[in-house]
Amino acid sequence: MYIRNQILLDLLKPEVASMGYKLLGLELVKNQHMSLLRVYIDKSEGVNIDDCVLVSQQLTGLLDVKDPIKGKYNLEVSSPGLDRPLFTDEQLKEHVGHIVRIVLNEKYKGKRKITGLIKVVNDSSIIIKCKENDEEIPLDLIYKANLVSQF
């Protein structure tokens, strides 16, 4: 699965870990005027707003010193929420048996978006049980993956 912004991950992950949290992943959404760096954190007891504020303050200082992002940006620290984003192959493996929505980098077998139950994740692909049939998707085609909340 595609890991975006490895430089930022390598910079922020140890800092987040030193505070007792796990850095699940991040998104850097670039814009002409103001970009957005969204950082997802978690811990075994869950994450609340105070945790997000604490981590945000710590990361702001680090990012100001290291200055890895060109131009202006806003930092947003968030819990993964109900529609938890999945950033790595390992996170996909942890959620076998759950429903996931996947967006691909390009069309594959005529589809760009696929929703279904994660059946298997191996070294190079994921098998999703869709309504019609099982779809095997190469991991390197995945742009974005999120759990689908069930009520």
PDB file of N, CA and C in Angstrom, residues 87-130:
ATOM      1  N   PHE A  87      -3.765   3.311   6.656  1.00  0.00           N
ATOM      2  CA  PHE A  87      -2.632   3.855   5.916  1.00  0.00           C
ATOM      3  C   PHE A  87      -1.616   2.812   5.468  1.00  0.00           C
ATOM      4  N   THR A  88      -1.593   1.651   6.110  1.00  0.00           N
ATOM      5  CA  THR A  88      -0.542   0.674   5.821  1.00  0.00           C
ATOM      6  C   THR A  88      -1.134  -0.709   5.575  1.00  0.00           C
ATOM      7  N   ASP A  89      -0.323  -1.574   4.989  1.00  0.00           N
ATOM      8  CA  ASP A  89      -0.729  -2.965   4.783  1.00  0.00           C
ATOM      9  C   ASP A  89      -1.040  -3.622   6.129  1.00  0.00           C
ATOM     10  N   GLU A  90      -0.231  -3.316   7.148  1.00  0.00           N
ATOM     11  CA  GLU A  90      -0.439  -3.896   8.471  1.00  0.00           C
ATOM     12  C   GLU A  90      -1.793  -3.488   9.043  1.00  0.00           C
ATOM     13  N   GLN A  91      -2.188  -2.234   8.834  1.00  0.00           N
ATOM     14  CA  GLN A  91      -3.494  -1.783   9.317  1.00  0.00           C
ATOM     15  C   GLN A  91      -4.615  -2.498   8.584  1.00  0.00           C
ATOM     16  N   LEU A  92      -4.445  -2.752   7.289  1.00  0.00           N
ATOM     17  CA  LEU A  92      -5.445  -3.533   6.549  1.00  0.00           C
ATOM     18  C   LEU A  92      -5.544  -4.941   7.127  1.00  0.00           C
ATOM     19  N   LYS A  93      -4.397  -5.560   7.413  1.00  0.00           N
ATOM     20  CA  LYS A  93      -4.381  -6.921   7.978  1.00  0.00           C
ATOM     21  C   LYS A  93      -5.079  -6.963   9.334  1.00  0.00           C
ATOM     22  N   GLU A  94      -4.905  -5.929  10.140  1.00  0.00           N
ATOM     23  CA  GLU A  94      -5.549  -5.858  11.462  1.00  0.00           C
ATOM     24  C   GLU A  94      -7.067  -5.797  11.353  1.00  0.00           C
ATOM     25  N   HIS A  95      -7.582  -5.408  10.192  1.00  0.00           N
ATOM     26  CA  HIS A  95      -9.024  -5.215  10.035  1.00  0.00           C
ATOM     27  C   HIS A  95      -9.667  -6.218   9.083  1.00  0.00           C
ATOM     28  N   VAL A  96      -9.028  -7.382   8.913  1.00  0.00           N
ATOM     29  CA  VAL A  96      -9.670  -8.467   8.152  1.00  0.00           C
ATOM     30  C   VAL A  96     -11.003  -8.771   8.830  1.00  0.00           C
ATOM     31  N   GLY A  97     -12.054  -8.927   8.027  1.00  0.00           N
ATOM     32  CA  GLY A  97     -13.391  -9.166   8.567  1.00  0.00           C
ATOM     33  C   GLY A  97     -14.221  -7.903   8.710  1.00  0.00           C
ATOM     34  N   HIS A  98     -13.621  -6.751   8.459  1.00  0.00           N
ATOM     35  CA  HIS A  98     -14.331  -5.477   8.518  1.00  0.00           C
ATOM     36  C   HIS A  98     -14.629  -4.981   7.103  1.00  0.00           C
ATOM     37  N   ILE A  99     -15.615  -4.094   7.020  1.00  0.00           N
ATOM     38  CA  ILE A  99     -15.961  -3.500   5.727  1.00  0.00           C
ATOM     39  C   ILE A  99     -15.093  -2.266   5.503  1.00  0.00           C
ATOM     40  N   VAL A 100     -14.578  -2.152   4.281  1.00  0.00           N
ATOM     41  CA  VAL A 100     -13.663  -1.077   3.930  1.00  0.00           C
ATOM     42  C   VAL A 100     -14.096  -0.445   2.608  1.00  0.00           C
ATOM     43  N   ARG A 101     -13.829   0.857   2.484  1.00  0.00           N
ATOM     44  CA  ARG A 101     -14.036   1.573   1.217  1.00  0.00           C
ATOM     45  C   ARG A 101     -12.649   1.949   0.703  1.00  0.00           C
ATOM     46  N   ILE A 102     -12.360   1.504  -0.510  1.00  0.00           N
ATOM     47  CA  ILE A 102     -11.040   1.729  -1.094  1.00  0.00           C
ATOM     48  C   ILE A 102     -11.165   2.613  -2.327  1.00  0.00           C
ATOM     49  N   VAL A 103     -10.291   3.611  -2.418  1.00  0.00           N
ATOM     50  CA  VAL A 103     -10.173   4.447  -3.611  1.00  0.00           C
ATOM     51  C   VAL A 103      -8.828   4.098  -4.240  1.00  0.00           C
ATOM     52  N   LEU A 104      -8.852   3.852  -5.551  1.00  0.00           N
ATOM     53  CA  LEU A 104      -7.645   3.441  -6.261  1.00  0.00           C
ATOM     54  C   LEU A 104      -6.982   4.617  -6.971  1.00  0.00           C
ATOM     55  N   ASN A 105      -5.691   4.488  -7.230  1.00  0.00           N
ATOM     56  CA  ASN A 105      -4.946   5.505  -7.982  1.00  0.00           C
ATOM     57  C   ASN A 105      -5.461   5.644  -9.401  1.00  0.00           C
ATOM     58  N   GLU A 106      -5.945   4.536  -9.947  1.00  0.00           N
ATOM     59  CA  GLU A 106      -6.427   4.491 -11.325  1.00  0.00           C
ATOM     60  C   GLU A 106      -7.502   3.416 -11.412  1.00  0.00           C
ATOM     61  N   LYS A 107      -8.249   3.420 -12.502  1.00  0.00           N
ATOM     62  CA  LYS A 107      -9.281   2.400 -12.675  1.00  0.00           C
ATOM     63  C   LYS A 107      -8.638   1.020 -12.771  1.00  0.00           C
ATOM     64  N   TYR A 108      -9.287   0.054 -12.115  1.00  0.00           N
ATOM     65  CA  TYR A 108      -8.843  -1.334 -12.148  1.00  0.00           C
ATOM     66  C   TYR A 108     -10.084  -2.185 -12.366  1.00  0.00           C
ATOM     67  N   LYS A 109     -10.075  -2.924 -13.434  1.00  0.00           N
ATOM     68  CA  LYS A 109     -11.242  -3.724 -13.821  1.00  0.00           C
ATOM     69  C   LYS A 109     -12.488  -2.840 -13.907  1.00  0.00           C
ATOM     70  N   GLY A 110     -12.298  -1.626 -14.426  1.00  0.00           N
ATOM     71  CA  GLY A 110     -13.397  -0.700 -14.645  1.00  0.00           C
ATOM     72  C   GLY A 110     -13.860   0.067 -13.420  1.00  0.00           C
ATOM     73  N   LYS A 111     -13.180  -0.107 -12.279  1.00  0.00           N
ATOM     74  CA  LYS A 111     -13.613   0.558 -11.044  1.00  0.00           C
ATOM     75  C   LYS A 111     -12.491   1.409 -10.475  1.00  0.00           C
ATOM     76  N   ARG A 112     -12.891   2.498  -9.851  1.00  0.00           N
ATOM     77  CA  ARG A 112     -11.940   3.351  -9.137  1.00  0.00           C
ATOM     78  C   ARG A 112     -12.211   3.308  -7.635  1.00  0.00           C
ATOM     79  N   LYS A 113     -13.460   2.947  -7.254  1.00  0.00           N
ATOM     80  CA  LYS A 113     -13.842   2.836  -5.842  1.00  0.00           C
ATOM     81  C   LYS A 113     -14.447   1.462  -5.615  1.00  0.00           C
ATOM     82  N   ILE A 114     -14.063   0.835  -4.510  1.00  0.00           N
ATOM     83  CA  ILE A 114     -14.553  -0.502  -4.185  1.00  0.00           C
ATOM     84  C   ILE A 114     -14.880  -0.535  -2.700  1.00  0.00           C
ATOM     85  N   THR A 115     -16.056  -1.062  -2.366  1.00  0.00           N
ATOM     86  CA  THR A 115     -16.460  -1.232  -0.976  1.00  0.00           C
ATOM     87  C   THR A 115     -16.809  -2.688  -0.752  1.00  0.00           C
ATOM     88  N   GLY A 116     -16.305  -3.240   0.344  1.00  0.00           N
ATOM     89  CA  GLY A 116     -16.622  -4.622   0.666  1.00  0.00           C
ATOM     90  C   GLY A 116     -15.880  -5.086   1.904  1.00  0.00           C
ATOM     91  N   LEU A 117     -16.052  -6.349   2.222  1.00  0.00           N
ATOM     92  CA  LEU A 117     -15.470  -6.978   3.405  1.00  0.00           C
ATOM     93  C   LEU A 117     -14.044  -7.434   3.102  1.00  0.00           C
ATOM     94  N   ILE A 118     -13.104  -7.070   3.967  1.00  0.00           N
ATOM     95  CA  ILE A 118     -11.726  -7.530   3.787  1.00  0.00           C
ATOM     96  C   ILE A 118     -11.669  -9.015   4.128  1.00  0.00           C
ATOM     97  N   LYS A 119     -11.292  -9.832   3.151  1.00  0.00           N
ATOM     98  CA  LYS A 119     -11.158 -11.277   3.374  1.00  0.00           C
ATOM     99  C   LYS A 119      -9.714 -11.672   3.653  1.00  0.00           C
ATOM    100  N   VAL A 120      -8.809 -11.193   2.807  1.00  0.00           N
ATOM    101  CA  VAL A 120      -7.399 -11.579   2.902  1.00  0.00           C
ATOM    102  C   VAL A 120      -6.526 -10.397   2.497  1.00  0.00           C
ATOM    103  N   VAL A 121      -5.422 -10.226   3.214  1.00  0.00           N
ATOM    104  CA  VAL A 121      -4.396  -9.264   2.814  1.00  0.00           C
ATOM    105  C   VAL A 121      -3.075 -10.023   2.783  1.00  0.00           C
ATOM    106  N   ASN A 122      -2.435 -10.056   1.621  1.00  0.00           N
ATOM    107  CA  ASN A 122      -1.127 -10.706   1.534  1.00  0.00           C
ATOM    108  C   ASN A 122      -0.074  -9.669   1.155  1.00  0.00           C
ATOM    109  N   ASP A 123       1.101 -10.119   0.766  1.00  0.00           N
ATOM    110  CA  ASP A 123       2.203  -9.189   0.503  1.00  0.00           C
ATOM    111  C   ASP A 123       1.969  -8.249  -0.670  1.00  0.00           C
ATOM    112  N   SER A 124       1.135  -8.652  -1.625  1.00  0.00           N
ATOM    113  CA  SER A 124       0.992  -7.825  -2.824  1.00  0.00           C
ATOM    114  C   SER A 124      -0.442  -7.430  -3.158  1.00  0.00           C
ATOM    115  N   SER A 125      -1.431  -8.031  -2.479  1.00  0.00           N
ATOM    116  CA  SER A 125      -2.820  -7.723  -2.835  1.00  0.00           C
ATOM    117  C   SER A 125      -3.759  -7.884  -1.648  1.00  0.00           C
ATOM    118  N   ILE A 126      -4.975  -7.406  -1.860  1.00  0.00           N
ATOM    119  CA  ILE A 126      -6.049  -7.536  -0.877  1.00  0.00           C
ATOM    120  C   ILE A 126      -7.241  -8.153  -1.600  1.00  0.00           C
ATOM    121  N   ILE A 127      -7.943  -9.042  -0.915  1.00  0.00           N
ATOM    122  CA  ILE A 127      -9.153  -9.631  -1.483  1.00  0.00           C
ATOM    123  C   ILE A 127     -10.340  -9.078  -0.708  1.00  0.00           C
ATOM    124  N   ILE A 128     -11.249  -8.452  -1.460  1.00  0.00           N
ATOM    125  CA  ILE A 128     -12.436  -7.815  -0.899  1.00  0.00           C
ATOM    126  C   ILE A 128     -13.664  -8.579  -1.368  1.00  0.00           C
ATOM    127  N   LYS A 129     -14.537  -8.941  -0.429  1.00  0.00           N
ATOM    128  CA  LYS A 129     -15.813  -9.576  -0.786  1.00  0.00           C
ATOM    129  C   LYS A 129     -16.815  -8.467  -1.075  1.00  0.00           C
ATOM    130  N   CYS A 130     -17.134  -8.300  -2.344  1.00  0.00           N
ATOM    131  CA  CYS A 130     -18.104  -7.296  -2.779  1.00  0.00           C
ATOM    132  C   CYS A 130     -19.466  -7.964  -2.933  1.00  0.00           C
TER     133      CYS A 130
END
